[in-house]
mmCIF file of C-alpha atoms in Angstrom:
data_model
loop_
_atom_site.group_PDB
_atom_site.id
_atom_site.type_symbol
_atom_site.label_atom_id
_atom_site.label_comp_id
_atom_site.label_asym_id
_atom_site.label_seq_id
_atom_site.Cartn_x
_atom_site.Cartn_y
_atom_site.Cartn_z
ATOM 1 C CA MET A 1 99.944 125.427 127.475
ATOM 2 C CA ILE A 2 100.390 123.585 124.192
ATOM 3 C CA LYS A 3 99.813 125.890 121.230
ATOM 4 C CA ALA A 4 101.450 123.946 118.390
ATOM 5 C CA VAL A 5 102.121 120.371 117.324
ATOM 6 C CA PHE A 6 104.936 119.411 114.945
ATOM 7 C CA PHE A 7 104.839 116.201 112.923
ATOM 8 C CA ASP A 8 107.482 114.328 110.999
ATOM 9 C CA ILE A 9 106.083 112.954 107.729
ATOM 10 C CA ASP A 10 107.485 109.531 106.898
ATOM 11 C CA ASP A 11 106.000 106.775 109.066
ATOM 12 C CA THR A 12 104.767 109.388 111.535
ATOM 13 C CA ILE A 13 101.774 110.801 109.682
ATOM 14 C CA TYR A 14 102.306 109.150 106.283
ATOM 15 C CA SER A 15 102.343 105.354 106.290
ATOM 16 C CA HIS A 16 104.610 103.752 103.722
ATOM 17 C CA ARG A 17 102.784 100.481 104.217
ATOM 18 C CA THR A 18 99.386 101.828 103.167
ATOM 19 C CA LYS A 19 100.750 104.743 101.072
ATOM 20 C CA SER A 20 98.418 107.131 102.880
ATOM 21 C CA ILE A 21 97.742 109.151 106.014
ATOM 22 C CA PRO A 22 95.651 107.026 108.413
ATOM 23 C CA MET A 23 92.058 108.197 108.773
ATOM 24 C CA SER A 24 92.512 108.570 112.539
ATOM 25 C CA THR A 25 95.474 110.897 111.921
ATOM 26 C CA LEU A 26 93.476 113.011 109.472
ATOM 27 C CA GLU A 27 90.715 113.308 112.059
ATOM 28 C CA SER A 28 93.278 114.231 114.723
ATOM 29 C CA LEU A 29 94.715 117.032 112.592
ATOM 30 C CA LYS A 30 91.228 118.391 111.991
ATOM 31 C CA LYS A 31 90.406 118.342 115.715
ATOM 32 C CA LEU A 32 93.648 120.096 116.639
ATOM 33 C CA ARG A 33 92.771 122.974 114.332
ATOM 34 C CA GLU A 34 89.232 123.091 115.744
ATOM 35 C CA ASN A 35 90.835 123.418 119.189
ATOM 36 C CA ASN A 36 92.940 126.388 117.980
ATOM 37 C CA ILE A 37 96.177 124.423 118.107
ATOM 38 C CA LYS A 38 98.444 125.084 115.152
ATOM 39 C CA ILE A 39 99.818 122.133 113.201
ATOM 40 C CA PHE A 40 103.156 121.959 111.418
ATOM 41 C CA VAL A 41 105.202 119.549 109.346
ATOM 42 C CA SER A 42 108.789 118.992 110.507
ATOM 43 C CA THR A 43 110.601 116.868 107.952
ATOM 44 C CA GLY A 44 113.977 116.005 106.527
ATOM 45 C CA ARG A 45 112.391 116.216 103.091
ATOM 46 C CA LEU A 46 113.140 119.030 100.706
ATOM 47 C CA PRO A 47 110.214 121.213 99.562
ATOM 48 C CA TRP A 48 110.371 119.531 96.134
ATOM 49 C CA ALA A 49 110.023 116.112 97.794
ATOM 50 C CA VAL A 50 106.856 117.248 99.559
ATOM 51 C CA ASN A 51 105.258 119.156 96.700
ATOM 52 C CA MET A 52 105.915 116.458 94.076
ATOM 53 C CA THR A 53 104.201 113.721 96.106
ATOM 54 C CA ASP A 54 100.835 113.000 97.745
ATOM 55 C CA VAL A 55 102.197 112.576 101.273
ATOM 56 C CA ILE A 56 100.289 115.592 102.635
ATOM 57 C CA ASN A 57 97.030 114.524 100.983
ATOM 58 C CA GLY A 58 95.641 118.053 100.776
ATOM 59 C CA VAL A 59 95.872 118.683 104.529
ATOM 60 C CA PHE A 60 96.350 122.348 105.422
ATOM 61 C CA PHE A 61 99.288 122.965 107.750
ATOM 62 C CA ASP A 62 100.123 126.303 109.337
ATOM 63 C CA GLY A 63 103.738 125.945 108.299
ATOM 64 C CA TYR A 64 106.607 123.675 107.372
ATOM 65 C CA ILE A 65 110.087 122.863 108.604
ATOM 66 C CA TYR A 66 112.023 121.460 105.658
ATOM 67 C CA MET A 67 115.444 119.822 105.348
ATOM 68 C CA ASN A 68 115.852 119.134 109.069
ATOM 69 C CA GLY A 69 115.290 122.763 110.029
ATOM 70 C CA GLN A 70 117.143 124.692 107.332
ATOM 71 C CA LEU A 71 114.073 126.291 105.748
ATOM 72 C CA CYS A 72 111.005 127.218 107.789
ATOM 73 C CA THR A 73 107.701 128.704 106.704
ATOM 74 C CA LEU A 74 104.716 130.107 108.556
ATOM 75 C CA ASP A 75 101.516 131.026 106.719
ATOM 76 C CA ASN A 76 103.330 130.521 103.390
ATOM 77 C CA LYS A 77 106.078 132.994 104.325
ATOM 78 C CA ILE A 78 109.711 132.065 104.971
ATOM 79 C CA VAL A 79 110.677 132.878 108.560
ATOM 80 C CA PHE A 80 114.116 131.233 108.641
ATOM 81 C CA LYS A 81 116.774 130.156 106.135
ATOM 82 C CA ASN A 82 120.079 128.477 106.965
ATOM 83 C CA PRO A 83 122.198 127.704 103.864
ATOM 84 C CA ILE A 84 125.364 125.604 103.884
ATOM 85 C CA ASN A 85 128.705 127.405 104.177
ATOM 86 C CA LYS A 86 130.206 128.228 100.758
ATOM 87 C CA ASP A 87 133.704 127.012 101.694
ATOM 88 C CA ASP A 88 132.229 123.647 102.613
ATOM 89 C CA ILE A 89 130.443 123.557 99.252
ATOM 90 C CA ASN A 90 133.693 124.260 97.395
ATOM 91 C CA ASN A 91 135.462 121.452 99.262
ATOM 92 C CA LEU A 92 132.611 119.066 98.533
ATOM 93 C CA TYR A 93 132.559 120.013 94.857
ATOM 94 C CA ARG A 94 136.166 118.974 94.328
ATOM 95 C CA TYR A 95 135.794 115.678 96.200
ATOM 96 C CA VAL A 96 132.524 114.678 94.536
ATOM 97 C CA LYS A 97 133.890 115.522 91.096
ATOM 98 C CA GLU A 98 137.109 113.554 91.629
ATOM 99 C CA ASN A 99 135.342 110.486 93.039
ATOM 100 C CA SER A 100 132.108 110.536 90.981
ATOM 101 C CA ILE A 101 129.925 110.336 94.077
ATOM 102 C CA PRO A 102 126.172 110.540 93.451
ATOM 103 C CA CYS A 103 124.406 113.122 95.597
ATOM 104 C CA ILE A 104 121.043 114.738 96.104
ATOM 105 C CA PHE A 105 121.221 118.524 96.401
ATOM 106 C CA GLY A 106 118.526 120.644 98.008
ATOM 107 C CA GLU A 107 117.919 124.285 97.155
ATOM 108 C CA GLU A 108 115.109 126.499 98.430
ATOM 109 C CA LYS A 109 112.705 125.246 95.769
ATOM 110 C CA ASP A 110 114.524 122.653 93.696
ATOM 111 C CA MET A 111 116.000 119.216 94.258
ATOM 112 C CA TYR A 112 118.397 117.556 91.822
ATOM 113 C CA ILE A 113 121.108 114.933 91.471
ATOM 114 C CA ASN A 114 124.485 115.004 89.743
ATOM 115 C CA ILE A 115 124.613 111.320 88.727
ATOM 116 C CA LYS A 116 121.924 108.674 88.319
ATOM 117 C CA SER A 117 122.426 105.935 90.876
ATOM 118 C CA PRO A 118 120.540 102.771 91.893
ATOM 119 C CA PHE A 119 121.282 103.672 95.522
ATOM 120 C CA ILE A 120 119.442 106.983 95.151
ATOM 121 C CA LYS A 121 116.548 105.327 93.339
ATOM 122 C CA ASN A 122 116.197 102.645 96.000
ATOM 123 C CA ALA A 123 116.295 105.180 98.835
ATOM 124 C CA LEU A 124 113.707 107.441 97.207
ATOM 125 C CA ASP A 125 111.472 104.510 96.266
ATOM 126 C CA ASN A 126 111.389 103.575 99.955
ATOM 127 C CA VAL A 127 109.833 106.940 100.804
ATOM 128 C CA ASP A 128 107.718 107.321 97.648
ATOM 129 C CA ILE A 129 109.706 110.213 96.183
ATOM 130 C CA PRO A 130 110.205 110.384 92.393
ATOM 131 C CA MET A 131 113.708 110.589 90.963
ATOM 132 C CA PRO A 132 114.761 114.250 90.671
ATOM 133 C CA PRO A 133 116.370 115.613 87.499
ATOM 134 C CA VAL A 134 120.096 115.429 86.773
ATOM 135 C CA GLN A 135 121.888 118.780 86.778
ATOM 136 C CA PRO A 136 125.547 119.741 86.194
ATOM 137 C CA LEU A 137 127.575 119.505 89.385
ATOM 138 C CA GLU A 138 128.725 123.097 88.843
ATOM 139 C CA ARG A 139 125.251 124.271 89.830
ATOM 140 C CA ILE A 140 126.121 123.723 93.501
ATOM 141 C CA LEU A 141 128.655 126.565 93.217
ATOM 142 C CA GLU A 142 126.002 129.003 92.004
ATOM 143 C CA ASN A 143 122.953 128.725 94.268
ATOM 144 C CA ASP A 144 122.433 128.375 98.009
ATOM 145 C CA LEU A 145 122.184 124.779 99.205
ATOM 146 C CA PHE A 146 120.411 123.750 102.393
ATOM 147 C CA GLN A 147 120.878 119.988 102.346
ATOM 148 C CA ILE A 148 123.182 117.498 100.653
ATOM 149 C CA ILE A 149 122.674 113.734 100.658
ATOM 150 C CA PRO A 150 125.724 111.834 99.346
ATOM 151 C CA TYR A 151 125.467 108.116 98.560
ATOM 152 C CA ALA A 152 128.849 106.567 99.242
ATOM 153 C CA ASN A 153 130.742 104.030 101.315
ATOM 154 C CA SER A 154 131.546 104.715 104.963
ATOM 155 C CA SER A 155 135.103 105.849 104.234
ATOM 156 C CA GLN A 156 133.953 108.357 101.620
ATOM 157 C CA LEU A 157 131.197 109.661 103.876
ATOM 158 C CA LYS A 158 133.798 110.219 106.593
ATOM 159 C CA ASP A 159 135.998 112.109 104.125
ATOM 160 C CA ILE A 160 133.087 114.311 103.087
ATOM 161 C CA LEU A 161 132.245 115.253 106.664
ATOM 162 C CA GLU A 162 135.883 116.149 107.334
ATOM 163 C CA LEU A 163 135.821 118.429 104.288
ATOM 164 C CA MET A 164 132.708 120.193 105.595
ATOM 165 C CA PRO A 165 133.637 121.389 109.114
ATOM 166 C CA ASN A 166 130.700 123.797 109.272
ATOM 167 C CA CYS A 167 128.202 120.986 108.763
ATOM 168 C CA GLU A 168 126.884 117.979 110.638
ATOM 169 C CA SER A 169 124.968 114.899 109.616
ATOM 170 C CA SER A 170 122.003 112.750 110.520
ATOM 171 C CA ARG A 171 121.032 109.401 109.069
ATOM 172 C CA TRP A 172 117.767 108.022 107.694
ATOM 173 C CA TYR A 173 119.150 105.570 105.112
ATOM 174 C CA GLU A 174 122.023 103.126 105.564
ATOM 175 C CA LYS A 175 124.089 104.188 102.540
ATOM 176 C CA SER A 176 123.776 107.952 102.913
ATOM 177 C CA LEU A 177 123.709 110.903 105.278
ATOM 178 C CA ASP A 178 121.679 114.103 105.446
ATOM 179 C CA ILE A 179 124.287 116.868 105.617
ATOM 180 C CA ASN A 180 123.094 120.214 106.964
ATOM 181 C CA PRO A 181 124.675 123.318 108.529
ATOM 182 C CA LYS A 182 126.056 122.692 112.009
ATOM 183 C CA GLY A 183 123.440 123.500 114.631
ATOM 184 C CA GLY A 184 120.678 123.456 112.038
ATOM 185 C CA THR A 185 118.174 120.942 113.362
ATOM 186 C CA LYS A 186 114.457 120.347 113.506
ATOM 187 C CA ALA A 187 114.585 121.708 117.067
ATOM 188 C CA LEU A 188 116.082 124.979 115.800
ATOM 189 C CA GLY A 189 113.363 125.163 113.171
ATOM 190 C CA ILE A 190 110.693 124.757 115.836
ATOM 191 C CA GLU A 191 112.323 127.501 117.911
ATOM 192 C CA LYS A 192 112.282 129.889 114.937
ATOM 193 C CA ILE A 193 108.631 129.231 114.149
ATOM 194 C CA MET A 194 107.585 129.531 117.789
ATOM 195 C CA GLU A 195 109.498 132.819 118.080
ATOM 196 C CA SER A 196 107.543 134.096 115.080
ATOM 197 C CA LEU A 197 104.368 133.227 116.991
ATOM 198 C CA ASN A 198 105.683 134.988 120.138
ATOM 199 C CA LEU A 199 105.793 131.617 121.868
ATOM 200 C CA THR A 200 108.562 129.306 123.091
ATOM 201 C CA ILE A 201 109.512 125.761 122.189
ATOM 202 C CA LYS A 202 107.960 124.685 125.493
ATOM 203 C CA ASN A 203 104.556 125.575 124.047
ATOM 204 C CA ALA A 204 105.032 122.797 121.489
ATOM 205 C CA ILE A 205 104.958 119.033 121.254
ATOM 206 C CA ALA A 206 106.419 116.912 118.472
ATOM 207 C CA PHE A 207 105.890 113.483 116.926
ATOM 208 C CA GLY A 208 108.647 111.513 115.203
ATOM 209 C CA ASP A 209 110.062 108.078 114.467
ATOM 210 C CA SER A 210 113.626 108.430 113.162
ATOM 211 C CA TYR A 211 117.120 109.578 114.151
ATOM 212 C CA ASN A 212 116.664 113.059 112.699
ATOM 213 C CA ASP A 213 113.682 113.540 115.034
ATOM 214 C CA ILE A 214 115.612 112.977 118.261
ATOM 215 C CA ASP A 215 116.687 116.588 118.799
ATOM 216 C CA MET A 216 113.161 117.971 118.499
ATOM 217 C CA LEU A 217 111.674 115.248 120.704
ATOM 218 C CA GLU A 218 114.185 116.180 123.406
ATOM 219 C CA LYS A 219 113.667 119.959 123.169
ATOM 220 C CA VAL A 220 109.891 120.403 122.996
ATOM 221 C CA LYS A 221 107.581 120.264 126.007
ATOM 222 C CA ILE A 222 106.504 116.715 125.140
ATOM 223 C CA GLY A 223 108.241 114.481 122.626
ATOM 224 C CA VAL A 224 106.186 111.588 121.268
ATOM 225 C CA ALA A 225 107.869 108.609 119.611
ATOM 226 C CA MET A 226 105.810 106.443 117.309
ATOM 227 C CA GLY A 227 105.566 102.771 118.228
ATOM 228 C CA ASN A 228 107.371 101.943 114.981
ATOM 229 C CA SER A 229 110.389 104.035 116.059
ATOM 230 C CA ASN A 230 113.790 102.557 116.761
ATOM 231 C CA LYS A 231 115.131 102.216 120.303
ATOM 232 C CA ASP A 232 117.179 105.439 120.303
ATOM 233 C CA VAL A 233 114.183 107.533 119.281
ATOM 234 C CA LYS A 234 112.002 105.926 121.935
ATOM 235 C CA ASN A 235 114.654 106.632 124.565
ATOM 236 C CA ALA A 236 114.646 110.321 123.604
ATOM 237 C CA ALA A 237 110.873 110.689 123.897
ATOM 238 C CA ASP A 238 108.624 111.504 126.837
ATOM 239 C CA ILE A 239 105.832 109.317 125.506
ATOM 240 C CA ILE A 240 105.832 106.235 123.291
ATOM 241 C CA THR A 241 102.597 105.818 121.405
ATOM 242 C CA ASP A 242 101.312 103.058 119.120
ATOM 243 C CA ASP A 243 102.478 102.356 115.568
ATOM 244 C CA ILE A 244 101.379 104.725 112.826
ATOM 245 C CA ASP A 245 98.961 102.132 111.439
ATOM 246 C CA ASN A 246 97.503 101.456 114.890
ATOM 247 C CA ASP A 247 96.250 105.014 115.471
ATOM 248 C CA GLY A 248 99.472 106.176 117.125
ATOM 249 C CA VAL A 249 98.929 109.900 116.557
ATOM 250 C CA TYR A 250 95.271 109.816 117.575
ATOM 251 C CA ASN A 251 95.932 107.757 120.705
ATOM 252 C CA ALA A 252 98.712 110.051 121.935
ATOM 253 C CA LEU A 253 96.754 113.258 121.336
ATOM 254 C CA THR A 254 93.749 111.754 123.104
ATOM 255 C CA LYS A 255 95.902 110.724 126.064
ATOM 256 C CA LEU A 256 97.316 114.254 126.230
ATOM 257 C CA LYS A 257 93.757 115.661 126.074
ATOM 258 C CA LEU A 258 94.574 117.833 123.075
ATOM 259 C CA ILE A 259 91.691 116.429 121.032
#
């Protein structure tokens, strides 16, 4: 029996064309809660990039999976944290400093950059996230990091991954990578939240549209790809619904008889 539904944010529940959550999606979320089905966000975004924007539009969610599964909350309490290996951070620090590579760094509460870059601005503008503050690079040696997003050429990105053997990457923007601890995925985040509810991942379904959603779509009971997803995401899903702006969430939940 389905007890929880997990939603990616960008172009899954939040439309970047209309800059809003579709009314049919808002109604769907309300009906799920009325039917005693818990609702969760499962995003690659950092907490700062959710809290500093209007993408949630005041909707109450039972919990959040941030940074592709590295930080998970349930009822406003952290149930799982998965910081990046310190040796990997030290290796990255030296390389980024020597090559002046702009990066986004994600801590438990804060998000910052080391260098202002038009590539970062363009990427964040595409997902309606404001530019985070610049901080000294040395800060990454002091506090736990859960996600790093370097903006570099393909050769440099390859070098960075080789310097961080305890990490893996996923892509949502052509000139960057989301770098997270190896094995730390949205699927793992769902498992941790479901364990906290004394349930399994097979009591959950998930909606997504991008590469970093593939693992959770494959692991849950039913994975739903939005109609605006790319081919690889659709191939990983059990169901392909309509585009976000054509009532994709509502239509899938209705078909599954969850609302």
